[in-house]
Amino acid sequence: MTLKQENVLFSTTRESVMRLYSTALGIAREESPGELSLLDLPSTDLGALLRGPGIEAARAAAVVRRVALDEVRVHAPVPRPGKILIVGLNYPSHAEEAREMFAAMGRPGITLPTEPNFQVVAGSAVTGPGDDIRLPTVAAGQVDYEGEVAAVIGRPARAVGTTDAAGHLAGLTIANDVSARDIQQRAMSGDPTASIGVAKSFDTFKPLGPCLVTPDEFAEPLDLRLRTVVNGEVRQDDRTSGFIHGVAELISCLSHYQTLEPGDVILTGTPRGAGVFSGRHLRPGDVVEVEVEHIGTLRNRVAAAPEGNSAGA
């Protein structure tokens, strides 16, 4: 599986790499650090662009005007994916901490998956960089973070092979797989009234951003440092080189279950350090930052749900 054969590092002088943003003013390219070029495109966000003319339209588009990145509101790259696929236990470090927790609970141990373990969650759960993660009133007590790299589909993929899968990738962004652990653990215990998909599908539970970086930025095997920082404290710190299943393998495998459409998002798994394993769940006022090399930082504040709003799935 390959995204690109030789190793490459980010450089704003390389014309092949694009750093693309969905903003309140439309789609933009970051052609120099901190400066966005707003593009003359019929689509207003990258999701619509991917479902329409495709990612290459952003390369050819004329620049309407330039604005400073900190002067424009940035949205999630794909504000409403058709579907989000969440891959579990894709880092050995996370699988090991899960194994330790289940052993302490007297439950059978888990083993590393031989093929991707995934859930499908609602596209309506997406929120953007800088937006609040709202704690739902029906499940506010055990909400957790999971920093992840997210792969965005650029071309339809149906039962594709691993060697062809990279050609269906639009690029990578950052995600926070926020989860209501009480609902998730009920589902894992066999409670028919709960599901893992619901636990991960509450409104605002899938922050994405800040940008989409095209695949020619990266080498395979993917080797990016990922850190999750809560209130200034590093909670997760690992490298994607530890993936059990790489990005192209994930695209290939999942495409055999259902067609992956442009704008669909695959969350590639989280490393050791999620809050459930230390009992440190998210509370109003917390600030969660997920940092990924060569992509950026996804920052969100945690807030209580507005009164009278269950922030349901």
PDB file of C-alpha atoms in Angstrom:
ATOM      1  CA  MET A   1       0.000   0.000   0.000  1.00  0.00           C
ATOM      2  CA  THR A   2       1.399   3.404  -0.884  1.00  0.00           C
ATOM      3  CA  LEU A   3       0.346   6.999  -0.702  1.00  0.00           C
ATOM      4  CA  LYS A   4       3.700   7.952  -2.197  1.00  0.00           C
ATOM      5  CA  GLN A   5       6.824   5.886  -2.558  1.00  0.00           C
ATOM      6  CA  GLU A   6       9.571   8.278  -1.486  1.00  0.00           C
ATOM      7  CA  ASN A   7       9.664  10.154   1.791  1.00  0.00           C
ATOM      8  CA  VAL A   8       8.587  13.801   1.543  1.00  0.00           C
ATOM      9  CA  LEU A   9       8.347  16.647   4.022  1.00  0.00           C
ATOM     10  CA  PHE A  10       6.007  19.627   3.914  1.00  0.00           C
ATOM     11  CA  SER A  11       7.223  22.642   2.018  1.00  0.00           C
ATOM     12  CA  THR A  12       5.060  25.537   0.913  1.00  0.00           C
ATOM     13  CA  THR A  13       7.187  25.808  -2.231  1.00  0.00           C
ATOM     14  CA  ARG A  14       6.107  22.381  -3.526  1.00  0.00           C
ATOM     15  CA  GLU A  15       3.324  23.045  -6.004  1.00  0.00           C
ATOM     16  CA  SER A  16       1.920  19.522  -5.798  1.00  0.00           C
ATOM     17  CA  VAL A  17       0.832  19.763  -2.149  1.00  0.00           C
ATOM     18  CA  MET A  18      -2.321  21.681  -1.272  1.00  0.00           C
ATOM     19  CA  ARG A  19      -3.475  22.779   2.159  1.00  0.00           C
ATOM     20  CA  LEU A  20      -7.173  23.486   1.692  1.00  0.00           C
ATOM     21  CA  TYR A  21      -9.703  25.113   4.035  1.00  0.00           C
ATOM     22  CA  SER A  22     -13.476  25.425   4.142  1.00  0.00           C
ATOM     23  CA  THR A  23     -14.150  28.936   5.439  1.00  0.00           C
ATOM     24  CA  ALA A  24     -17.055  31.322   5.934  1.00  0.00           C
ATOM     25  CA  LEU A  25     -15.841  33.052   2.761  1.00  0.00           C
ATOM     26  CA  GLY A  26     -15.541  29.883   0.689  1.00  0.00           C
ATOM     27  CA  ILE A  27     -12.782  27.420  -0.165  1.00  0.00           C
ATOM     28  CA  ALA A  28      -9.213  28.612   0.294  1.00  0.00           C
ATOM     29  CA  ARG A  29      -5.655  27.405  -0.297  1.00  0.00           C
ATOM     30  CA  GLU A  30      -2.893  28.196   2.167  1.00  0.00           C
ATOM     31  CA  GLU A  31      -0.072  29.081  -0.199  1.00  0.00           C
ATOM     32  CA  SER A  32       2.123  30.687   2.432  1.00  0.00           C
ATOM     33  CA  PRO A  33       1.935  30.160   6.203  1.00  0.00           C
ATOM     34  CA  GLY A  34      -0.919  32.136   7.750  1.00  0.00           C
ATOM     35  CA  GLU A  35      -2.259  33.513   4.444  1.00  0.00           C
ATOM     36  CA  LEU A  36      -5.262  32.093   2.609  1.00  0.00           C
ATOM     37  CA  SER A  37      -6.045  32.489  -1.062  1.00  0.00           C
ATOM     38  CA  LEU A  38      -9.819  32.443  -1.557  1.00  0.00           C
ATOM     39  CA  LEU A  39     -10.678  30.507  -4.694  1.00  0.00           C
ATOM     40  CA  ASP A  40     -13.129  31.123  -7.514  1.00  0.00           C
ATOM     41  CA  LEU A  41     -15.137  27.905  -7.176  1.00  0.00           C
ATOM     42  CA  PRO A  42     -18.854  27.113  -7.411  1.00  0.00           C
ATOM     43  CA  SER A  43     -18.650  25.033  -4.208  1.00  0.00           C
ATOM     44  CA  THR A  44     -18.594  26.728  -0.821  1.00  0.00           C
ATOM     45  CA  ASP A  45     -16.929  23.895   1.126  1.00  0.00           C
ATOM     46  CA  LEU A  46     -14.595  21.007   0.382  1.00  0.00           C
ATOM     47  CA  GLY A  47     -17.294  18.392   0.866  1.00  0.00           C
ATOM     48  CA  ALA A  48     -19.352  19.914  -1.918  1.00  0.00           C
ATOM     49  CA  LEU A  49     -16.236  20.270  -4.069  1.00  0.00           C
ATOM     50  CA  LEU A  50     -15.382  16.577  -3.645  1.00  0.00           C
ATOM     51  CA  ARG A  51     -18.929  15.548  -4.519  1.00  0.00           C
ATOM     52  CA  GLY A  52     -18.820  17.824  -7.573  1.00  0.00           C
ATOM     53  CA  PRO A  53     -15.827  18.708  -9.753  1.00  0.00           C
ATOM     54  CA  GLY A  54     -13.281  17.110  -7.389  1.00  0.00           C
ATOM     55  CA  ILE A  55     -10.155  18.133  -5.541  1.00  0.00           C
ATOM     56  CA  GLU A  56      -8.155  19.068  -8.647  1.00  0.00           C
ATOM     57  CA  ALA A  57     -10.565  21.949  -9.292  1.00  0.00           C
ATOM     58  CA  ALA A  58      -8.980  23.676  -6.297  1.00  0.00           C
ATOM     59  CA  ARG A  59      -5.563  23.449  -7.929  1.00  0.00           C
ATOM     60  CA  ALA A  60      -6.711  25.108 -11.125  1.00  0.00           C
ATOM     61  CA  ALA A  61      -9.023  27.728  -9.564  1.00  0.00           C
ATOM     62  CA  ALA A  62      -8.228  31.405  -9.832  1.00  0.00           C
ATOM     63  CA  VAL A  63      -7.545  33.387  -6.671  1.00  0.00           C
ATOM     64  CA  VAL A  64     -10.284  35.904  -5.840  1.00  0.00           C
ATOM     65  CA  ARG A  65      -8.433  37.581  -2.976  1.00  0.00           C
ATOM     66  CA  ARG A  66      -6.088  36.874  -0.106  1.00  0.00           C
ATOM     67  CA  VAL A  67      -6.881  37.073   3.600  1.00  0.00           C
ATOM     68  CA  ALA A  68      -5.024  36.327   6.817  1.00  0.00           C
ATOM     69  CA  LEU A  69      -5.879  32.937   8.277  1.00  0.00           C
ATOM     70  CA  ASP A  70      -6.640  34.439  11.677  1.00  0.00           C
ATOM     71  CA  GLU A  71      -9.122  36.879  10.150  1.00  0.00           C
ATOM     72  CA  VAL A  72     -11.540  34.339   8.687  1.00  0.00           C
ATOM     73  CA  ARG A  73     -13.798  31.772  10.326  1.00  0.00           C
ATOM     74  CA  VAL A  74     -12.625  28.261   9.484  1.00  0.00           C
ATOM     75  CA  HIS A  75     -15.183  25.454   9.240  1.00  0.00           C
ATOM     76  CA  ALA A  76     -14.668  21.695   9.243  1.00  0.00           C
ATOM     77  CA  PRO A  77     -13.102  20.751   5.878  1.00  0.00           C
ATOM     78  CA  VAL A  78     -16.113  18.519   5.183  1.00  0.00           C
ATOM     79  CA  PRO A  79     -18.989  19.980   7.225  1.00  0.00           C
ATOM     80  CA  ARG A  80     -21.461  17.164   6.463  1.00  0.00           C
ATOM     81  CA  PRO A  81     -19.903  13.887   5.350  1.00  0.00           C
ATOM     82  CA  GLY A  82     -22.249  11.317   3.919  1.00  0.00           C
ATOM     83  CA  LYS A  83     -20.875   8.947   6.544  1.00  0.00           C
ATOM     84  CA  ILE A  84     -18.059   8.722   9.052  1.00  0.00           C
ATOM     85  CA  LEU A  85     -16.350   5.394   9.657  1.00  0.00           C
ATOM     86  CA  ILE A  86     -14.604   4.998  12.995  1.00  0.00           C
ATOM     87  CA  VAL A  87     -11.781   2.450  13.174  1.00  0.00           C
ATOM     88  CA  GLY A  88     -11.097   0.975  16.603  1.00  0.00           C
ATOM     89  CA  LEU A  89      -7.964  -0.562  18.118  1.00  0.00           C
ATOM     90  CA  ASN A  90      -5.634   0.524  15.322  1.00  0.00           C
ATOM     91  CA  TYR A  91      -2.685   1.390  17.580  1.00  0.00           C
ATOM     92  CA  PRO A  92      -1.039  -1.394  19.611  1.00  0.00           C
ATOM     93  CA  SER A  93      -0.692   1.033  22.530  1.00  0.00           C
ATOM     94  CA  HIS A  94      -4.452   1.608  22.658  1.00  0.00           C
ATOM     95  CA  ALA A  95      -5.231  -2.089  22.264  1.00  0.00           C
ATOM     96  CA  GLU A  96      -2.916  -2.827  25.194  1.00  0.00           C
ATOM     97  CA  GLU A  97      -4.560  -0.294  27.520  1.00  0.00           C
ATOM     98  CA  ALA A  98      -7.982  -1.681  26.556  1.00  0.00           C
ATOM     99  CA  ARG A  99      -6.733  -5.186  27.302  1.00  0.00           C
ATOM    100  CA  GLU A 100      -5.480  -4.036  30.716  1.00  0.00           C
ATOM    101  CA  MET A 101      -8.802  -2.373  31.581  1.00  0.00           C
ATOM    102  CA  PHE A 102     -10.902  -5.379  30.606  1.00  0.00           C
ATOM    103  CA  ALA A 103      -8.591  -7.717  32.523  1.00  0.00           C
ATOM    104  CA  ALA A 104      -9.018  -5.577  35.646  1.00  0.00           C
ATOM    105  CA  MET A 105     -12.798  -5.832  35.192  1.00  0.00           C
ATOM    106  CA  GLY A 106     -12.572  -9.633  35.057  1.00  0.00           C
ATOM    107  CA  ARG A 107     -13.705  -9.720  31.436  1.00  0.00           C
ATOM    108  CA  PRO A 108     -12.059 -11.777  28.699  1.00  0.00           C
ATOM    109  CA  GLY A 109      -9.005 -10.158  27.185  1.00  0.00           C
ATOM    110  CA  ILE A 110      -9.004  -8.639  23.734  1.00  0.00           C
ATOM    111  CA  THR A 111      -6.586  -9.365  20.907  1.00  0.00           C
ATOM    112  CA  LEU A 112      -5.250  -7.198  18.114  1.00  0.00           C
ATOM    113  CA  PRO A 113      -7.706  -7.175  15.203  1.00  0.00           C
ATOM    114  CA  THR A 114      -6.677  -9.116  12.123  1.00  0.00           C
ATOM    115  CA  GLU A 115      -8.844  -6.815   9.994  1.00  0.00           C
ATOM    116  CA  PRO A 116     -10.209  -3.342  10.727  1.00  0.00           C
ATOM    117  CA  ASN A 117     -12.841  -3.056  13.450  1.00  0.00           C
ATOM    118  CA  PHE A 118     -15.168  -0.175  12.592  1.00  0.00           C
ATOM    119  CA  GLN A 119     -18.419   1.617  13.353  1.00  0.00           C
ATOM    120  CA  VAL A 120     -20.471   3.965  11.161  1.00  0.00           C
ATOM    121  CA  VAL A 121     -21.592   7.183  12.838  1.00  0.00           C
ATOM    122  CA  ALA A 122     -23.704  10.164  11.818  1.00  0.00           C
ATOM    123  CA  GLY A 123     -22.258  12.846   9.576  1.00  0.00           C
ATOM    124  CA  SER A 124     -24.303  15.384  11.574  1.00  0.00           C
ATOM    125  CA  ALA A 125     -21.878  14.886  14.486  1.00  0.00           C
ATOM    126  CA  VAL A 126     -19.227  16.989  12.705  1.00  0.00           C
ATOM    127  CA  THR A 127     -18.231  20.358  14.095  1.00  0.00           C
ATOM    128  CA  GLY A 128     -15.412  22.691  13.141  1.00  0.00           C
ATOM    129  CA  PRO A 129     -12.143  23.909  14.638  1.00  0.00           C
ATOM    130  CA  GLY A 130     -12.791  26.387  17.415  1.00  0.00           C
ATOM    131  CA  ASP A 131     -16.392  25.262  17.883  1.00  0.00           C
ATOM    132  CA  ASP A 132     -17.620  23.932  21.221  1.00  0.00           C
ATOM    133  CA  ILE A 133     -17.957  20.245  22.027  1.00  0.00           C
ATOM    134  CA  ARG A 134     -21.332  20.184  23.803  1.00  0.00           C
ATOM    135  CA  LEU A 135     -21.896  17.654  26.553  1.00  0.00           C
ATOM    136  CA  PRO A 136     -25.307  16.043  25.942  1.00  0.00           C
ATOM    137  CA  THR A 137     -27.699  16.229  28.872  1.00  0.00           C
ATOM    138  CA  VAL A 138     -28.645  12.561  28.450  1.00  0.00           C
ATOM    139  CA  ALA A 139     -25.024  11.397  28.747  1.00  0.00           C
ATOM    140  CA  ALA A 140     -22.872  14.201  30.134  1.00  0.00           C
ATOM    141  CA  GLY A 141     -20.870  12.409  32.826  1.00  0.00           C
ATOM    142  CA  GLN A 142     -18.401  10.224  30.881  1.00  0.00           C
ATOM    143  CA  VAL A 143     -17.607  12.075  27.673  1.00  0.00           C
ATOM    144  CA  ASP A 144     -14.123  11.320  26.361  1.00  0.00           C
ATOM    145  CA  TYR A 145     -11.651  12.533  23.737  1.00  0.00           C
ATOM    146  CA  GLU A 146      -9.703  10.495  21.161  1.00  0.00           C
ATOM    147  CA  GLY A 147      -7.219  12.309  18.940  1.00  0.00           C
ATOM    148  CA  GLU A 148      -7.001  10.830  15.449  1.00  0.00           C
ATOM    149  CA  VAL A 149      -5.808  11.310  11.896  1.00  0.00           C
ATOM    150  CA  ALA A 150      -8.771  11.333   9.505  1.00  0.00           C
ATOM    151  CA  ALA A 151      -8.714  10.242   5.859  1.00  0.00           C
ATOM    152  CA  VAL A 152     -11.127  11.986   3.473  1.00  0.00           C
ATOM    153  CA  ILE A 153     -12.342  10.127   0.382  1.00  0.00           C
ATOM    154  CA  GLY A 154     -11.958  11.950  -2.933  1.00  0.00           C
ATOM    155  CA  ARG A 155     -13.238   9.400  -5.484  1.00  0.00           C
ATOM    156  CA  PRO A 156     -15.864   6.656  -5.121  1.00  0.00           C
ATOM    157  CA  ALA A 157     -14.331   3.427  -3.834  1.00  0.00           C
ATOM    158  CA  ARG A 158     -16.180   0.144  -4.117  1.00  0.00           C
ATOM    159  CA  ALA A 159     -14.344  -3.123  -3.406  1.00  0.00           C
ATOM    160  CA  VAL A 160     -10.986  -1.587  -4.360  1.00  0.00           C
ATOM    161  CA  GLY A 161      -7.672  -3.375  -3.848  1.00  0.00           C
ATOM    162  CA  THR A 162      -5.012  -2.076  -1.483  1.00  0.00           C
ATOM    163  CA  THR A 163      -2.698  -1.050  -4.311  1.00  0.00           C
ATOM    164  CA  ASP A 164      -5.453   1.085  -5.875  1.00  0.00           C
ATOM    165  CA  ALA A 165      -6.885   2.513  -2.660  1.00  0.00           C
ATOM    166  CA  ALA A 166      -4.568   5.508  -2.360  1.00  0.00           C
ATOM    167  CA  GLY A 167      -5.975   6.902  -5.611  1.00  0.00           C
ATOM    168  CA  HIS A 168      -9.334   7.341  -3.858  1.00  0.00           C
ATOM    169  CA  LEU A 169      -7.918   9.516  -1.065  1.00  0.00           C
ATOM    170  CA  ALA A 170      -8.481  13.289  -1.221  1.00  0.00           C
ATOM    171  CA  GLY A 171      -6.248  13.996   1.756  1.00  0.00           C
ATOM    172  CA  LEU A 172      -5.795  13.896   5.512  1.00  0.00           C
ATOM    173  CA  THR A 173      -7.132  16.070   8.299  1.00  0.00           C
ATOM    174  CA  ILE A 174      -7.394  15.861  12.108  1.00  0.00           C
ATOM    175  CA  ALA A 175     -10.320  14.503  14.113  1.00  0.00           C
ATOM    176  CA  ASN A 176     -11.384  14.164  17.727  1.00  0.00           C
ATOM    177  CA  ASP A 177     -13.500  11.021  18.143  1.00  0.00           C
ATOM    178  CA  VAL A 178     -15.520  12.264  21.120  1.00  0.00           C
ATOM    179  CA  SER A 179     -17.515   9.464  22.763  1.00  0.00           C
ATOM    180  CA  ALA A 180     -20.091   9.037  25.537  1.00  0.00           C
ATOM    181  CA  ARG A 181     -18.353   6.185  27.352  1.00  0.00           C
ATOM    182  CA  ASP A 182     -21.297   5.205  29.533  1.00  0.00           C
ATOM    183  CA  ILE A 183     -23.413   4.479  26.438  1.00  0.00           C
ATOM    184  CA  GLN A 184     -20.474   2.804  24.694  1.00  0.00           C
ATOM    185  CA  GLN A 185     -19.753   0.521  27.642  1.00  0.00           C
ATOM    186  CA  ARG A 186     -23.428  -0.432  27.941  1.00  0.00           C
ATOM    187  CA  ALA A 187     -23.353  -1.427  24.281  1.00  0.00           C
ATOM    188  CA  MET A 188     -20.163  -3.443  24.749  1.00  0.00           C
ATOM    189  CA  SER A 189     -21.794  -5.227  27.687  1.00  0.00           C
ATOM    190  CA  GLY A 190     -24.668  -6.362  25.485  1.00  0.00           C
ATOM    191  CA  ASP A 191     -27.314  -3.806  26.471  1.00  0.00           C
ATOM    192  CA  PRO A 192     -29.769  -3.853  23.517  1.00  0.00           C
ATOM    193  CA  THR A 193     -30.871  -0.280  24.285  1.00  0.00           C
ATOM    194  CA  ALA A 194     -27.377   1.137  23.593  1.00  0.00           C
ATOM    195  CA  SER A 195     -25.020   1.195  20.623  1.00  0.00           C
ATOM    196  CA  ILE A 196     -21.462   2.342  20.003  1.00  0.00           C
ATOM    197  CA  GLY A 197     -22.658   4.309  16.975  1.00  0.00           C
ATOM    198  CA  VAL A 198     -25.055   6.338  19.119  1.00  0.00           C
ATOM    199  CA  ALA A 199     -22.340   6.917  21.734  1.00  0.00           C
ATOM    200  CA  LYS A 200     -20.202   8.559  19.040  1.00  0.00           C
ATOM    201  CA  SER A 201     -22.936  10.355  17.063  1.00  0.00           C
ATOM    202  CA  PHE A 202     -24.080  13.152  19.378  1.00  0.00           C
ATOM    203  CA  ASP A 203     -24.060  16.627  17.852  1.00  0.00           C
ATOM    204  CA  THR A 204     -20.545  18.207  17.973  1.00  0.00           C
ATOM    205  CA  PHE A 205     -18.883  14.849  18.811  1.00  0.00           C
ATOM    206  CA  LYS A 206     -16.728  14.795  15.669  1.00  0.00           C
ATOM    207  CA  PRO A 207     -14.569  17.918  15.438  1.00  0.00           C
ATOM    208  CA  LEU A 208     -12.634  17.982  12.152  1.00  0.00           C
ATOM    209  CA  GLY A 209      -9.965  20.324  10.847  1.00  0.00           C
ATOM    210  CA  PRO A 210      -8.442  22.750  10.560  1.00  0.00           C
ATOM    211  CA  CYS A 211      -7.509  21.897   6.955  1.00  0.00           C
ATOM    212  CA  LEU A 212      -7.270  19.112   4.401  1.00  0.00           C
ATOM    213  CA  VAL A 213      -3.743  18.280   3.237  1.00  0.00           C
ATOM    214  CA  THR A 214      -3.440  16.401  -0.049  1.00  0.00           C
ATOM    215  CA  PRO A 215      -1.759  12.956  -0.118  1.00  0.00           C
ATOM    216  CA  ASP A 216       1.444  14.057  -1.839  1.00  0.00           C
ATOM    217  CA  GLU A 217       2.439  15.614   1.494  1.00  0.00           C
ATOM    218  CA  PHE A 218       2.882  12.183   3.056  1.00  0.00           C
ATOM    219  CA  ALA A 219       4.919   9.006   2.764  1.00  0.00           C
ATOM    220  CA  GLU A 220       3.851   5.414   3.394  1.00  0.00           C
ATOM    221  CA  PRO A 221       4.089   3.924   5.890  1.00  0.00           C
ATOM    222  CA  LEU A 222       2.542   7.056   7.334  1.00  0.00           C
ATOM    223  CA  ASP A 223       4.740   8.415  10.120  1.00  0.00           C
ATOM    224  CA  LEU A 224       3.220  11.441  11.824  1.00  0.00           C
ATOM    225  CA  ARG A 225       3.418  12.423  15.476  1.00  0.00           C
ATOM    226  CA  LEU A 226      -0.023  12.781  17.064  1.00  0.00           C
ATOM    227  CA  ARG A 227      -0.550  14.458  20.433  1.00  0.00           C
ATOM    228  CA  THR A 228      -3.745  15.192  22.354  1.00  0.00           C
ATOM    229  CA  VAL A 229      -3.458  17.970  24.918  1.00  0.00           C
ATOM    230  CA  VAL A 230      -6.193  18.708  27.474  1.00  0.00           C
ATOM    231  CA  ASN A 231      -5.907  21.977  29.404  1.00  0.00           C
ATOM    232  CA  GLY A 232      -2.203  22.108  28.560  1.00  0.00           C
ATOM    233  CA  GLU A 233      -1.501  18.531  29.695  1.00  0.00           C
ATOM    234  CA  VAL A 234      -0.326  15.985  27.128  1.00  0.00           C
ATOM    235  CA  ARG A 235      -2.665  12.978  27.354  1.00  0.00           C
ATOM    236  CA  GLN A 236      -1.814  11.141  24.114  1.00  0.00           C
ATOM    237  CA  ASP A 237       1.518  11.050  22.278  1.00  0.00           C
ATOM    238  CA  ASP A 238       2.270   8.462  19.603  1.00  0.00           C
ATOM    239  CA  ARG A 239       3.184   8.048  15.947  1.00  0.00           C
ATOM    240  CA  THR A 240       1.038   6.770  13.119  1.00  0.00           C
ATOM    241  CA  SER A 241       3.890   4.489  12.096  1.00  0.00           C
ATOM    242  CA  GLY A 242       2.439   2.182  14.765  1.00  0.00           C
ATOM    243  CA  PHE A 243      -0.819   1.679  12.825  1.00  0.00           C
ATOM    244  CA  ILE A 244      -1.944  -1.943  12.725  1.00  0.00           C
ATOM    245  CA  HIS A 245      -3.801  -1.193   9.471  1.00  0.00           C
ATOM    246  CA  GLY A 246      -2.491   1.580   7.236  1.00  0.00           C
ATOM    247  CA  VAL A 247      -4.590   4.150   5.408  1.00  0.00           C
ATOM    248  CA  ALA A 248      -4.739   2.349   2.049  1.00  0.00           C
ATOM    249  CA  GLU A 249      -5.573  -0.926   3.791  1.00  0.00           C
ATOM    250  CA  LEU A 250      -8.430   0.769   5.652  1.00  0.00           C
ATOM    251  CA  ILE A 251      -9.854   2.260   2.456  1.00  0.00           C
ATOM    252  CA  SER A 252      -9.635  -1.092   0.685  1.00  0.00           C
ATOM    253  CA  CYS A 253     -11.207  -3.092   3.509  1.00  0.00           C
ATOM    254  CA  LEU A 254     -14.053  -0.680   4.244  1.00  0.00           C
ATOM    255  CA  SER A 255     -14.885  -0.311   0.564  1.00  0.00           C
ATOM    256  CA  HIS A 256     -15.781  -4.002   0.496  1.00  0.00           C
ATOM    257  CA  TYR A 257     -18.574  -3.364   3.034  1.00  0.00           C
ATOM    258  CA  GLN A 258     -20.095  -0.266   1.436  1.00  0.00           C
ATOM    259  CA  THR A 259     -19.185   2.174  -1.306  1.00  0.00           C
ATOM    260  CA  LEU A 260     -17.040   5.006   0.008  1.00  0.00           C
ATOM    261  CA  GLU A 261     -18.282   8.244  -1.519  1.00  0.00           C
ATOM    262  CA  PRO A 262     -16.443  11.539  -2.039  1.00  0.00           C
ATOM    263  CA  GLY A 263     -16.452  13.471   1.214  1.00  0.00           C
ATOM    264  CA  ASP A 264     -16.802  10.382   3.424  1.00  0.00           C
ATOM    265  CA  VAL A 265     -14.399  10.421   6.370  1.00  0.00           C
ATOM    266  CA  ILE A 266     -12.454   7.548   7.941  1.00  0.00           C
ATOM    267  CA  LEU A 267     -11.097   8.050  11.460  1.00  0.00           C
ATOM    268  CA  THR A 268      -7.988   5.893  11.593  1.00  0.00           C
ATOM    269  CA  GLY A 269      -7.840   5.090  15.315  1.00  0.00           C
ATOM    270  CA  THR A 270      -6.474   6.599  18.515  1.00  0.00           C
ATOM    271  CA  PRO A 271      -3.361   5.795  20.588  1.00  0.00           C
ATOM    272  CA  ARG A 272      -2.974   5.141  24.324  1.00  0.00           C
ATOM    273  CA  GLY A 273      -4.165   7.842  26.702  1.00  0.00           C
ATOM    274  CA  ALA A 274      -7.926   8.282  26.275  1.00  0.00           C
ATOM    275  CA  GLY A 275      -9.610   9.609  29.398  1.00  0.00           C
ATOM    276  CA  VAL A 276     -11.675   6.503  30.122  1.00  0.00           C
ATOM    277  CA  PHE A 277      -8.554   4.628  31.210  1.00  0.00           C
ATOM    278  CA  SER A 278      -7.623   7.192  33.853  1.00  0.00           C
ATOM    279  CA  GLY A 279     -11.131   8.294  34.847  1.00  0.00           C
ATOM    280  CA  ARG A 280     -10.513  11.823  33.511  1.00  0.00           C
ATOM    281  CA  HIS A 281     -13.575  12.673  31.458  1.00  0.00           C
ATOM    282  CA  LEU A 282     -14.305  16.000  29.808  1.00  0.00           C
ATOM    283  CA  ARG A 283     -15.941  18.799  31.768  1.00  0.00           C
ATOM    284  CA  PRO A 284     -17.302  22.216  30.748  1.00  0.00           C
ATOM    285  CA  GLY A 285     -14.451  24.655  30.269  1.00  0.00           C
ATOM    286  CA  ASP A 286     -11.884  22.025  29.236  1.00  0.00           C
ATOM    287  CA  VAL A 287      -9.867  22.778  26.106  1.00  0.00           C
ATOM    288  CA  VAL A 288      -8.840  19.853  23.891  1.00  0.00           C
ATOM    289  CA  GLU A 289      -6.124  20.234  21.261  1.00  0.00           C
ATOM    290  CA  VAL A 290      -5.195  17.472  18.824  1.00  0.00           C
ATOM    291  CA  GLU A 291      -1.878  18.147  17.098  1.00  0.00           C
ATOM    292  CA  VAL A 292      -0.656  16.217  14.049  1.00  0.00           C
ATOM    293  CA  GLU A 293       2.629  16.840  12.275  1.00  0.00           C
ATOM    294  CA  HIS A 294       2.348  18.507   8.864  1.00  0.00           C
ATOM    295  CA  ILE A 295      -1.394  19.085   9.295  1.00  0.00           C
ATOM    296  CA  GLY A 296      -1.837  21.426  12.259  1.00  0.00           C
ATOM    297  CA  THR A 297      -3.832  21.683  15.475  1.00  0.00           C
ATOM    298  CA  LEU A 298      -7.538  21.058  16.031  1.00  0.00           C
ATOM    299  CA  ARG A 299      -8.678  23.019  19.080  1.00  0.00           C
ATOM    300  CA  ASN A 300     -12.109  22.837  20.748  1.00  0.00           C
ATOM    301  CA  ARG A 301     -13.569  23.948  24.039  1.00  0.00           C
ATOM    302  CA  VAL A 302     -15.998  21.786  26.020  1.00  0.00           C
ATOM    303  CA  ALA A 303     -19.361  23.262  26.996  1.00  0.00           C
ATOM    304  CA  ALA A 304     -22.551  22.079  28.659  1.00  0.00           C
ATOM    305  CA  ALA A 305     -25.481  21.561  26.353  1.00  0.00           C
ATOM    306  CA  PRO A 306     -27.830  24.573  26.160  1.00  0.00           C
ATOM    307  CA  GLU A 307     -30.729  24.196  28.577  1.00  0.00           C
ATOM    308  CA  GLY A 308     -33.547  22.225  26.993  1.00  0.00           C
ATOM    309  CA  ASN A 309     -31.275  20.760  24.313  1.00  0.00           C
ATOM    310  CA  SER A 310     -30.250  17.120  24.679  1.00  0.00           C
ATOM    311  CA  ALA A 311     -27.664  17.423  21.873  1.00  0.00           C
ATOM    312  CA  GLY A 312     -28.877  14.037  20.754  1.00  0.00           C
ATOM    313  CA  ALA A 313     -27.680  11.864  17.950  1.00  0.00           C
TER     314      ALA A 313
END
